[in-house]
C-alpha positions as semicolon CSV with decimal commas, in nm:
position;residue;x (nm);y (nm);z (nm)
1;M;-0,846;-15,234;-7,982
2;A;-0,964;-14,911;-8,148
3;V;-0,776;-14,632;-8,334
4;A;-0,870;-14,289;-8,398
5;L;-0,721;-13,992;-8,593
6;G;-0,783;-13,618;-8,564
7;R;-0,782;-13,398;-8,850
8;C;-0,444;-13,453;-9,036
9;L;-0,334;-13,577;-8,685
10;S;-0,324;-13,904;-8,501
11;W;-0,510;-13,906;-8,160
12;Q;-0,155;-13,902;-7,982
13;G;-0,052;-13,592;-8,187
14;F;-0,404;-13,408;-8,105
15;A;-0,359;-13,523;-7,745
16;R;-0,010;-13,355;-7,721
17;L;-0,152;-13,029;-7,861
18;I;-0,441;-12,973;-7,604
19;Q;-0,185;-13,018;-7,317
20;P;-0,198;-12,692;-7,091
21;G;0,023;-12,400;-7,235
22;R;-0,005;-12,540;-7,587
23;R;-0,207;-12,346;-7,861
24;L;-0,446;-12,551;-8,079
25;V;-0,535;-12,491;-8,438
26;V;-0,872;-12,643;-8,507
27;G;-1,035;-12,673;-8,849
28;I;-1,393;-12,666;-8,963
29;C;-1,469;-12,955;-8,740
30;C;-1,177;-13,076;-8,560
31;F;-1,353;-13,290;-8,310
32;F;-1,328;-13,671;-8,183
33;L;-1,576;-14,145;-8,214
34;V;-1,356;-14,420;-8,177
35;V;-1,330;-14,611;-8,512
36;P;-1,304;-14,987;-8,479
37;E;-0,955;-15,114;-8,599
38;V;-0,952;-15,201;-8,968
39;T;-1,006;-15,570;-9,051
40;E;-0,870;-15,751;-9,358
41;S;-1,137;-15,700;-9,585
42;A;-1,139;-15,451;-9,869
43;E;-1,460;-15,318;-9,785
44;A;-1,332;-15,221;-9,430
45;D;-1,031;-15,055;-9,586
46;V;-1,246;-14,844;-9,812
47;D;-1,527;-14,746;-9,588
48;R;-1,407;-14,784;-9,220
49;S;-1,046;-14,693;-9,195
50;P;-1,004;-14,368;-8,995
51;A;-0,781;-14,218;-9,259
52;S;-1,015;-14,282;-9,544
53;I;-1,313;-14,133;-9,341
54;Q;-1,097;-13,820;-9,274
55;S;-0,998;-13,798;-9,631
56;A;-1,340;-13,822;-9,744
57;F;-1,450;-13,552;-9,495
58;D;-1,169;-13,321;-9,612
59;S;-1,265;-13,360;-9,960
60;G;-1,622;-13,290;-9,909
61;D;-1,756;-13,662;-9,972
62;Y;-1,999;-13,631;-9,674
63;Q;-2,221;-13,907;-9,783
64;T;-1,922;-14,139;-9,753
65;V;-1,837;-14,027;-9,386
66;I;-2,211;-14,070;-9,279
67;G;-2,238;-14,424;-9,431
68;S;-1,906;-14,528;-9,281
69;L;-1,969;-14,399;-8,936
70;E;-2,322;-14,523;-8,944
71;R;-2,219;-14,872;-9,031
72;Q;-2,024;-14,889;-8,704
73;M;-2,321;-14,782;-8,476
74;T;-2,484;-15,042;-8,275
75;G;-2,790;-14,824;-8,239
76;N;-2,932;-14,508;-8,364
77;V;-2,667;-14,295;-8,218
78;P;-2,284;-14,368;-8,115
79;T;-2,209;-14,425;-7,757
80;I;-1,958;-14,186;-7,617
81;H;-1,703;-14,350;-7,387
82;S;-1,412;-14,121;-7,407
83;A;-1,296;-13,774;-7,501
84;E;-1,122;-13,932;-7,790
85;Q;-1,453;-14,016;-7,946
86;I;-1,582;-13,671;-7,973
87;H;-1,379;-13,605;-8,295
88;W;-1,575;-13,874;-8,472
89;L;-1,903;-13,788;-8,345
90;L;-1,879;-13,423;-8,443
91;L;-1,717;-13,514;-8,794
92;H;-2,058;-13,720;-8,827
93;A;-2,272;-13,425;-8,741
94;D;-2,085;-13,180;-8,966
95;S;-2,100;-13,409;-9,250
96;Y;-2,505;-13,407;-9,204
97;R;-2,481;-13,038;-9,218
98;G;-2,261;-13,038;-9,517
99;L;-2,547;-13,208;-9,702
100;G;-2,812;-12,961;-9,558
101;M;-2,935;-13,218;-9,321
102;H;-2,939;-12,990;-9,028
103;T;-3,210;-13,144;-8,809
104;Q;-3,003;-13,475;-8,832
105;A;-2,689;-13,312;-8,700
106;V;-2,884;-13,126;-8,417
107;D;-3,060;-13,442;-8,321
108;L;-2,719;-13,649;-8,308
109;L;-2,561;-13,357;-8,095
110;F;-2,833;-13,360;-7,847
111;A;-2,862;-13,734;-7,831
112;V;-2,509;-13,780;-7,683
113;K;-2,499;-13,484;-7,480
114;A;-2,547;-13,659;-7,142
115;D;-2,264;-13,917;-7,248
116;V;-2,013;-13,617;-7,339
117;E;-2,078;-13,418;-7,033
118;S;-2,037;-13,736;-6,815
119;Q;-1,689;-13,821;-6,948
120;D;-1,372;-13,731;-6,761
121;Y;-1,293;-13,376;-6,831
122;Q;-1,046;-13,303;-7,142
123;A;-1,007;-12,942;-7,207
124;G;-0,991;-12,939;-7,614
125;P;-1,244;-13,195;-7,692
126;H;-1,495;-13,077;-7,451
127;A;-1,454;-12,714;-7,538
128;L;-1,498;-12,789;-7,893
129;Y;-1,829;-13,003;-7,816
130;Y;-1,955;-12,716;-7,643
131;G;-1,906;-12,490;-7,904
132;R;-2,107;-12,741;-8,148
133;I;-2,387;-12,787;-7,891
134;A;-2,415;-12,400;-7,868
135;S;-2,465;-12,407;-8,244
136;A;-2,742;-12,672;-8,202
137;Y;-2,914;-12,454;-7,920
138;Q;-2,901;-12,162;-8,163
139;F;-3,059;-12,374;-8,439
140;A;-3,327;-12,457;-8,188
141;R;-3,366;-12,090;-8,113
142;N;-3,261;-12,131;-7,756
143;D;-3,006;-11,847;-7,737
144;T;-2,980;-11,859;-7,357
145;Q;-2,846;-12,222;-7,360
146;A;-2,644;-12,145;-7,668
147;L;-2,457;-11,836;-7,511
148;A;-2,413;-12,040;-7,190
149;Y;-2,241;-12,329;-7,355
150;L;-2,025;-12,085;-7,565
151;N;-1,900;-11,927;-7,244
152;K;-1,843;-12,254;-7,086
153;G;-1,613;-12,369;-7,377
154;L;-1,448;-12,020;-7,391
155;A;-1,381;-12,052;-7,011
156;I;-1,214;-12,377;-7,077
157;A;-1,015;-12,277;-7,380
158;E;-0,879;-11,960;-7,205
159;K;-0,777;-12,150;-6,889
160;N;-0,587;-12,389;-7,094
161;D;-0,440;-12,149;-7,341
162;L;-0,603;-12,322;-7,640
163;T;-0,581;-12,013;-7,879
164;G;-0,723;-12,204;-8,167
165;V;-1,028;-12,307;-7,977
166;Q;-1,062;-11,962;-7,850
167;S;-1,074;-11,813;-8,204
168;S;-1,330;-12,077;-8,309
169;L;-1,570;-12,012;-8,017
170;H;-1,539;-11,645;-8,049
171;N;-1,645;-11,667;-8,423
172;D;-1,938;-11,902;-8,304
173;L;-2,035;-11,621;-8,062
174;G;-2,004;-11,353;-8,351
175;N;-2,237;-11,588;-8,549
176;L;-2,483;-11,596;-8,263
177;Y;-2,522;-11,223;-8,205
178;A;-2,516;-11,138;-8,583
179;S;-2,779;-11,393;-8,664
180;R;-2,991;-11,215;-8,407
181;K;-2,904;-10,870;-8,564
182;N;-2,690;-10,768;-8,245
183;Y;-2,423;-10,639;-8,507
184;P;-2,205;-10,444;-8,246
185;A;-2,164;-10,747;-8,032
186;G;-2,108;-10,973;-8,333
187;I;-1,842;-10,752;-8,467
188;D;-1,654;-10,741;-8,157
189;A;-1,655;-11,120;-8,120
190;Y;-1,540;-11,156;-8,475
191;R;-1,267;-10,892;-8,433
192;T;-1,148;-11,089;-8,110
193;S;-1,143;-11,409;-8,303
194;L;-0,965;-11,258;-8,613
195;A;-0,678;-11,125;-8,387
196;E;-0,647;-11,484;-8,241
197;A;-0,653;-11,646;-8,581
198;I;-0,390;-11,396;-8,717
199;A;-0,180;-11,473;-8,416
200;L;-0,195;-11,843;-8,517
201;D;-0,137;-11,769;-8,871
202;E;-0,387;-12,019;-8,961
203;P;-0,524;-11,927;-9,338
204;A;-0,850;-12,122;-9,316
205;L;-0,948;-11,967;-8,980
206;I;-0,838;-11,626;-9,100
207;A;-1,053;-11,655;-9,405
208;T;-1,368;-11,779;-9,217
209;V;-1,365;-11,511;-8,968
210;A;-1,280;-11,239;-9,215
211;V;-1,581;-11,325;-9,427
212;N;-1,805;-11,339;-9,126
213;L;-1,672;-10,991;-9,005
214;G;-1,720;-10,838;-9,350
215;R;-2,078;-10,963;-9,370
216;A;-2,161;-10,828;-9,023
217;L;-2,005;-10,481;-9,111
218;L;-2,207;-10,476;-9,449
219;A;-2,551;-10,577;-9,254
220;S;-2,487;-10,298;-9,009
221;N;-2,385;-10,037;-9,260
222;N;-2,030;-10,018;-9,119
223;Y;-1,825;-9,993;-9,431
224;G;-1,507;-9,865;-9,296
225;D;-1,327;-10,193;-9,262
226;V;-1,505;-10,413;-9,522
227;E;-1,227;-10,384;-9,768
228;R;-0,973;-10,474;-9,499
229;A;-1,173;-10,782;-9,414
230;L;-1,209;-10,878;-9,794
231;A;-0,847;-10,849;-9,839
232;L;-0,756;-11,059;-9,541
233;A;-0,995;-11,323;-9,662
234;N;-0,859;-11,327;-10,009
235;G;-0,498;-11,344;-9,899
236;A;-0,581;-11,614;-9,668
237;I;-0,745;-11,843;-9,922
238;N;-0,499;-11,794;-10,155
239;R;-0,264;-11,948;-9,906
240;M;-0,479;-12,259;-9,865
241;P;-0,433;-12,583;-10,051
242;R;-0,683;-12,671;-10,333
243;S;-0,943;-12,867;-10,123
244;A;-1,294;-12,859;-10,054
245;D;-1,236;-12,625;-9,770
246;R;-1,101;-12,386;-10,010
247;L;-1,376;-12,400;-10,240
248;R;-1,638;-12,323;-9,969
249;K;-1,448;-12,026;-9,873
250;L;-1,420;-11,913;-10,248
251;L;-1,795;-11,930;-10,276
252;S;-1,835;-11,719;-9,963
253;L;-1,587;-11,468;-10,064
254;G;-1,739;-11,424;-10,393
255;R;-2,078;-11,372;-10,230
256;L;-1,919;-11,118;-10,000
257;Y;-1,765;-10,915;-10,280
258;Q;-2,110;-10,922;-10,464
259;S;-2,267;-10,784;-10,143
260;A;-2,006;-10,529;-10,100
261;Q;-2,018;-10,391;-10,457
262;N;-2,399;-10,373;-10,418
263;A;-2,372;-10,193;-10,078
264;L;-2,088;-9,951;-10,215
265;G;-2,254;-9,815;-10,509
266;G;-2,172;-10,092;-10,779
267;D;-1,791;-10,068;-10,748
268;S;-1,662;-10,211;-11,073
269;G;-1,346;-10,356;-10,902
270;L;-1,542;-10,536;-10,632
271;R;-1,785;-10,686;-10,909
272;A;-1,493;-10,818;-11,114
273;A;-1,337;-10,968;-10,782
274;A;-1,661;-11,125;-10,722
275;N;-1,668;-11,272;-11,069
276;Q;-1,306;-11,392;-11,027
277;Q;-1,369;-11,572;-10,682
278;L;-1,671;-11,744;-10,825
279;L;-1,506;-11,861;-11,145
280;Q;-1,222;-11,994;-10,930
281;A;-1,480;-12,183;-10,724
282;L;-1,640;-12,330;-11,043
283;D;-1,288;-12,424;-11,182
284;L;-1,216;-12,597;-10,841
285;A;-1,544;-12,747;-10,808
286;G;-1,485;-12,934;-11,141
287;E;-1,149;-13,037;-11,040
288;L;-1,299;-13,194;-10,721
289;S;-1,599;-13,330;-10,896
290;D;-1,818;-13,141;-10,649
291;E;-2,145;-13,075;-10,844
292;R;-2,309;-12,943;-10,536
293;S;-2,080;-12,665;-10,501
294;A;-2,048;-12,614;-10,877
295;S;-2,429;-12,563;-10,867
296;Y;-2,381;-12,258;-10,616
297;A;-2,093;-12,131;-10,810
298;L;-2,311;-12,116;-11,139
299;G;-2,612;-11,994;-10,954
300;Y;-2,410;-11,697;-10,766
301;L;-2,242;-11,617;-11,101
302;G;-2,600;-11,614;-11,254
303;G;-2,712;-11,368;-10,984
304;L;-2,401;-11,142;-11,040
305;Y;-2,492;-11,132;-11,422
306;E;-2,856;-11,072;-11,331
307;D;-2,749;-10,753;-11,131
308;E;-2,543;-10,642;-11,424
309;G;-2,839;-10,667;-11,668
310;R;-2,662;-10,973;-11,853
311;F;-3,007;-11,152;-11,868
312;E;-2,936;-11,404;-12,139
313;E;-2,610;-11,517;-11,966
314;A;-2,766;-11,525;-11,623
315;L;-3,053;-11,739;-11,763
316;Q;-2,797;-12,004;-11,894
317;L;-2,594;-12,011;-11,566
318;A;-2,919;-12,060;-11,353
319;R;-3,052;-12,333;-11,578
320;R;-2,716;-12,526;-11,527
321;A;-2,732;-12,432;-11,161
322;V;-3,063;-12,605;-11,141
323;L;-2,977;-12,926;-11,311
324;L;-2,646;-12,986;-11,101
325;A;-2,846;-12,896;-10,784
326;Q;-3,112;-13,168;-10,862
327;K;-2,839;-13,411;-10,970
328;S;-2,669;-13,364;-10,646
329;D;-2,981;-13,366;-10,414
330;A;-2,914;-12,994;-10,315
331;N;-3,265;-12,923;-10,245
332;E;-3,204;-12,618;-10,053
333;A;-3,053;-12,468;-10,368
334;V;-3,302;-12,562;-10,631
335;Y;-3,570;-12,318;-10,539
336;Q;-3,312;-12,055;-10,535
337;W;-3,207;-12,090;-10,897
338;Q;-3,586;-12,165;-11,016
339;W;-3,665;-11,834;-10,849
340;Q;-3,376;-11,661;-11,041
341;I;-3,471;-11,823;-11,363
342;G;-3,834;-11,665;-11,308
343;R;-3,689;-11,329;-11,227
344;V;-3,460;-11,328;-11,543
345;L;-3,745;-11,450;-11,768
346;V;-3,955;-11,157;-11,662
347;Q;-3,689;-10,914;-11,727
348;L;-3,664;-11,082;-12,084
349;G;-4,034;-11,001;-12,127
350;D;-4,152;-11,369;-12,110
351;I;-4,395;-11,337;-11,810
352;D;-4,566;-11,666;-11,878
353;A;-4,238;-11,868;-11,877
354;G;-4,142;-11,650;-11,564
355;I;-4,459;-11,752;-11,371
356;G;-4,394;-12,120;-11,439
357;A;-4,038;-12,090;-11,317
358;Y;-4,197;-11,932;-10,990
359;R;-4,432;-12,223;-10,948
360;S;-4,140;-12,462;-10,966
361;A;-3,956;-12,269;-10,695
362;I;-4,275;-12,259;-10,480
363;K;-4,324;-12,631;-10,537
364;S;-3,956;-12,696;-10,451
365;I;-3,986;-12,483;-10,129
366;K;-4,275;-12,727;-10,017
367;S;-4,047;-13,019;-10,067
368;I;-3,810;-12,887;-9,795
369;R;-3,955;-13,015;-9,478
370;T;-3,737;-12,817;-9,231
371;S;-3,546;-12,497;-9,217
372;L;-3,228;-12,542;-9,391
373;V;-2,902;-12,357;-9,306
374;T;-2,658;-12,367;-9,600
375;S;-2,382;-12,197;-9,426
376;A;-2,287;-11,995;-9,129
377;N;-2,170;-11,680;-9,253
378;D;-2,456;-11,461;-9,399
379;V;-2,579;-11,374;-9,048
380;H;-2,903;-11,270;-9,158
381;L;-3,245;-11,427;-9,184
382;Q;-3,367;-11,429;-9,561
383;S;-3,741;-11,483;-9,585
384;V;-3,863;-11,671;-9,891
385;G;-4,177;-11,424;-9,850
386;P;-4,053;-11,193;-10,158
387;L;-4,091;-11,504;-10,382
388;Y;-4,456;-11,544;-10,304
389;F;-4,521;-11,168;-10,321
390;E;-4,351;-11,151;-10,652
391;M;-4,545;-11,437;-10,780
392;A;-4,872;-11,285;-10,681
393;D;-4,776;-10,975;-10,848
394;L;-4,700;-11,153;-11,170
395;L;-5,031;-11,312;-11,153
396;L;-5,222;-10,989;-11,100
397;R;-5,025;-10,827;-11,395
398;R;-5,133;-11,111;-11,627
399;T;-5,492;-11,089;-11,494
400;S;-5,510;-10,727;-11,601
401;T;-5,420;-10,833;-11,956
402;L;-5,695;-11,096;-11,988
403;R;-6,048;-11,062;-12,133
404;D;-6,189;-11,402;-12,058
405;A;-6,374;-11,402;-11,711
406;D;-6,301;-11,762;-11,647
407;L;-5,927;-11,712;-11,695
408;M;-5,928;-11,388;-11,477
409;Q;-6,114;-11,579;-11,206
410;A;-5,854;-11,863;-11,231
411;N;-5,570;-11,624;-11,210
412;L;-5,720;-11,444;-10,890
413;V;-5,784;-11,777;-10,717
414;E;-5,401;-11,855;-10,776
415;V;-5,308;-11,538;-10,626
416;R;-5,518;-11,590;-10,316
417;E;-5,370;-11,951;-10,289
418;T;-5,014;-11,819;-10,338
419;L;-5,049;-11,573;-10,060
420;E;-5,204;-11,824;-9,828
421;S;-4,950;-12,079;-9,881
422;L;-4,709;-11,821;-9,763
423;K;-4,842;-11,841;-9,420
424;T;-4,700;-12,205;-9,397
425;A;-4,384;-12,147;-9,596
426;E;-4,073;-12,174;-9,379
427;I;-3,845;-11,900;-9,339
428;I;-3,475;-12,008;-9,454
429;E;-3,211;-11,943;-9,221
430;Y;-2,953;-11,858;-9,489
431;F;-2,609;-11,805;-9,336
432;D;-2,385;-11,806;-9,650
433;N;-2,028;-11,901;-9,504
434;D;-1,928;-12,185;-9,712
435;C;-2,268;-12,217;-9,874
436;V;-2,285;-12,597;-9,828
437;I;-2,181;-12,639;-9,464
438;L;-2,188;-12,460;-9,156
439;D;-1,841;-12,294;-9,098
440;Q;-1,798;-12,283;-8,720
441;D;-1,414;-12,279;-8,764
């Protein structure tokens, strides 16, 4: 016998919700892998019970989720025999993504694709899976297949009146368009998703889509509705429980406020709001013992202070952010804070120390073997190219002050090597929704 639980629901409760004519509200990854029934051992109670695995995911303990689910697999990937199992499969995939292991998440989703599609049709689980496999195709830069699966999932959700799934998939559709800079289409999809989320009065979903919409509006220089999007996101987050999900959304909203104040002429009210959101995130990260998210909160605060010219404070925050990122294996974050340290040191007049920090950042990038997506809401591609060009510029500036021919030559060689290494440096797809996890709500 096997048992399975949905996100805060039993499988039976979830099954009732996905009957025709019923609305379905989905969380960040409300999906479904049969978990074997618990044995009498204490280890099974800790590592394998459905409730403990779901609780670990909800609290952001993705390592525990992955370890628990992988111990139950008989091979390299789970075998899908029923719609019920899709939940745990996608919980597994989202846990990979929560740790920045996006290649592993995509590989897992593709590995079971034939099994999932061969199962008897179940509207809710299949529609959710199609949304997730669409994201995998998007990651693989196959937009044609991504769009096809999103439309397939939307058709199922609309036919069965699954409003929550529709909102989730319209959000994913907005992410697809916006990530390819088709902002008008992305904004339309986000507006549709937001209307559906508001109709459901689901705070987490409203916050997710409102942040995505705000980013797309800013990216397209369409500032008219940005403040409404900010207000909607803020109000929704305030209604959420103190959880890992709320923490991710606080980080996202803080970043959005920061982007808005930069775009709108340095509005002091928006800057203060950004600071408040990030301080709240830092406090909640401490409460949840989430060092990875604390690293992002500190780094983002450091960036905010850097923008304000508060360089000494920015330096202290960035150094703390690096330490926590290294401690929590947040490799995709380490280079960002090292780069930030380098910029701030240069502003403080210490070019040699700044160059050292830039070298560390470039070394950290080389350790990242694949493109990493830290979250799903920045909806733009951020190249690491500026890091290399800034480093080369600093080296040239230092060369102009040297008198020793050998030192000058060594500096010029490093300039050449820095620019050559840029050719092989990966472009980081940096979608900041929840900073540490793809937020596909």
